[in-house]
């Protein structure tokens, strides 16, 4: 018999419900009430059920390793829905250390990722199960669920990247994704 132990993995990505399970996975929910100022139609947002979930975020940072070289992994699920005519989406952020990059990959559903550079130019890519997206340095990033089922995506980023939400709160994304008679449109 081998003396070398075989360990169970730290984390499991459940293929049936797109949920990360593991001892130190942190799970949080963003509700309509927590997303003040994120959507263009603030009156519609205020009129909605403030406890309605918009998206859940799961993150795992091995041993709290935020020293350079460490990686974190996450899983985000954006529920289908709209505020006014604007599709549910993440807040979006730039990294606090803005030269840090990230990968996102689509796991379920359909949507768009917005990648905005310092000049406010937005690159928009389709997100779907199997799509892979490279978030380059100095690019703010946000994901929009344009479909009728939950949009789940994975993410992997340097643990020391941090989140800068202020810049998005002040300047916003130059591109928004709205529903229309003809389907999703970019404005
Ligand atoms: C991904 C990662 C996380 C991020 C989450 C939700 O899982 O990029 O770092 O927190 O998406 O995005 P946001 O923080 O912009 O709401
Ligand atoms: Zn990021």
XYZ file of C-alpha atoms and ligand atoms in Angstrom:
204
model
C 0.000 0.000 0.000
C 1.184 3.496 -0.863
C 2.228 5.707 2.071
C 1.506 8.850 0.111
C -1.803 10.372 1.231
C -4.380 11.412 -1.328
C -6.290 14.500 -0.212
C -9.719 15.722 -1.196
C -9.532 19.013 -3.106
C -9.904 22.307 -1.248
C -12.894 23.265 -3.342
C -15.491 21.679 -5.539
C -17.393 23.458 -8.264
C -20.771 21.701 -8.226
C -21.728 20.953 -11.836
C -25.452 20.789 -11.044
C -26.002 24.136 -9.377
C -22.807 26.063 -10.263
C -21.936 26.561 -6.629
C -18.478 26.493 -5.085
C -18.323 24.366 -1.974
C -15.415 24.203 0.426
C -14.591 25.012 4.019
C -13.526 28.615 3.613
C -15.746 29.765 0.773
C -17.283 33.146 1.494
C -20.769 33.630 0.031
C -22.563 36.970 -0.146
C -25.675 38.270 -1.823
C -26.305 41.616 -3.490
C -29.910 42.724 -3.301
C -31.806 45.486 -5.084
C -31.612 47.532 -1.882
C -27.797 47.369 -1.883
C -27.390 48.609 -5.445
C -28.228 52.291 -5.050
C -27.050 54.348 -8.003
C -25.953 51.341 -10.053
C -28.888 51.283 -12.488
C -29.928 54.250 -14.590
C -33.576 54.187 -13.439
C -33.247 54.862 -9.715
C -37.017 55.392 -9.302
C -37.738 51.893 -10.606
C -35.107 50.431 -8.295
C -36.620 52.155 -5.262
C -40.099 50.865 -6.200
C -38.898 47.237 -6.275
C -38.703 44.699 -3.439
C -35.472 45.807 -1.752
C -34.700 42.239 -0.636
C -34.807 40.831 -4.171
C -31.476 39.119 -4.927
C -29.660 40.458 -7.996
C -26.490 38.380 -7.741
C -24.522 36.161 -5.411
C -20.743 36.127 -5.122
C -18.625 33.317 -3.769
C -14.934 33.830 -3.181
C -12.083 31.741 -1.935
C -8.698 33.097 -0.983
C -6.269 30.354 0.041
C -5.114 30.883 3.657
C -5.874 34.612 3.479
C -2.912 34.916 1.146
C -2.984 38.490 -0.071
C 0.783 38.702 -0.616
C 1.900 39.244 -4.243
C 1.756 35.948 -6.133
C -1.379 34.632 -4.413
C -4.526 33.896 -6.391
C -8.216 34.070 -5.477
C -11.085 32.311 -7.196
C -14.743 33.226 -7.337
C -18.089 32.276 -8.709
C -20.827 34.806 -9.421
C -24.459 34.117 -10.319
C -26.551 36.971 -11.693
C -30.270 36.236 -11.589
C -32.448 37.120 -14.570
C -34.263 40.407 -14.155
C -34.347 44.107 -14.927
C -34.496 47.459 -13.184
C -36.749 49.433 -15.526
C -35.404 48.307 -18.894
C -31.866 47.688 -17.710
C -30.735 44.092 -17.220
C -29.452 42.877 -13.858
C -25.672 43.189 -13.647
C -22.745 43.336 -11.239
C -21.648 46.647 -9.722
C -18.447 46.439 -11.715
C -15.046 47.495 -10.509
C -11.501 48.444 -11.333
C -8.808 46.792 -9.271
C -7.442 48.880 -6.414
C -4.037 47.857 -7.778
C -5.178 48.767 -11.271
C -2.390 46.891 -13.047
C -3.740 43.537 -11.844
C -5.428 41.333 -14.461
C -8.173 38.698 -14.157
C -9.872 35.875 -16.046
C -13.649 35.416 -16.159
C -15.274 32.357 -17.746
C -18.915 31.669 -18.514
C -20.512 28.661 -16.834
C -24.259 28.995 -17.437
C -26.657 31.376 -19.133
C -26.071 34.243 -21.529
C -24.860 37.755 -21.109
C -22.259 40.365 -21.874
C -19.039 41.460 -20.225
C -18.121 45.136 -20.424
C -14.401 45.945 -20.343
C -13.734 49.682 -20.057
C -10.322 51.324 -20.361
C -9.080 54.590 -18.814
C -10.436 56.612 -21.742
C -13.944 55.232 -21.176
C -13.843 53.025 -24.285
C -15.856 49.854 -23.722
C -15.149 46.491 -25.305
C -18.203 44.229 -25.099
C -17.894 40.429 -25.346
C -20.591 37.748 -25.367
C -20.586 35.518 -22.291
C -21.936 31.963 -22.417
C -21.102 28.538 -20.969
C -17.497 27.961 -22.007
C -16.575 31.530 -22.952
C -13.300 32.842 -21.521
C -12.564 36.535 -20.997
C -9.247 38.177 -20.250
C -9.530 41.364 -18.222
C -6.450 43.370 -19.038
C -4.675 45.830 -16.740
C -6.453 49.162 -16.078
C -9.827 47.862 -17.322
C -13.013 48.219 -15.290
C -15.220 45.130 -15.654
C -18.929 44.416 -15.274
C -21.151 41.487 -16.324
C -24.769 41.789 -17.491
C -27.312 38.949 -17.603
C -29.282 39.446 -20.823
C -30.999 36.044 -20.656
C -33.943 34.457 -18.871
C -31.933 32.013 -16.709
C -29.208 32.635 -14.103
C -25.885 33.694 -15.582
C -22.983 32.083 -13.709
C -19.347 32.857 -14.294
C -16.079 31.932 -12.662
C -13.264 34.360 -11.939
C -9.604 34.101 -10.977
C -7.547 37.126 -9.947
C -4.400 38.037 -7.987
C -5.355 38.149 -4.301
C -3.659 41.513 -3.825
C -5.702 43.177 -6.624
C -8.426 44.639 -4.386
C -11.620 46.344 -5.578
C -12.105 49.987 -6.469
C -15.837 50.730 -6.708
C -15.574 54.509 -6.219
C -14.417 55.175 -9.749
C -17.472 53.381 -11.165
C -19.782 55.176 -8.728
C -18.385 58.523 -9.857
C -17.966 57.984 -13.594
C -20.151 54.941 -14.359
C -19.681 52.714 -17.382
C -20.007 54.527 -20.708
C -22.058 51.603 -22.078
C -25.318 50.289 -20.596
C -27.306 47.240 -21.690
C -31.046 47.799 -21.996
C -33.899 45.597 -23.108
C -35.923 46.668 -26.146
C -38.548 45.334 -28.562
C -35.667 43.898 -30.559
C -33.799 42.386 -27.595
C -30.752 43.701 -25.739
C -29.325 47.003 -27.006
C -26.194 48.889 -26.022
C -26.576 52.575 -25.256
C -16.069 38.143 -9.724
C -14.786 38.726 -9.195
C -14.994 39.295 -7.793
C -16.175 40.262 -7.817
C -17.426 39.595 -8.361
C -18.651 40.511 -8.473
O -16.384 37.004 -9.000
O -14.335 39.757 -10.038
O -13.809 39.936 -7.373
O -16.402 40.776 -6.519
O -17.140 39.093 -9.666
O -18.351 41.714 -9.144
P -18.479 43.121 -8.410
O -17.553 43.090 -7.225
O -18.075 44.115 -9.454
O -19.891 43.274 -7.994
Zn -11.868 42.143 -10.840
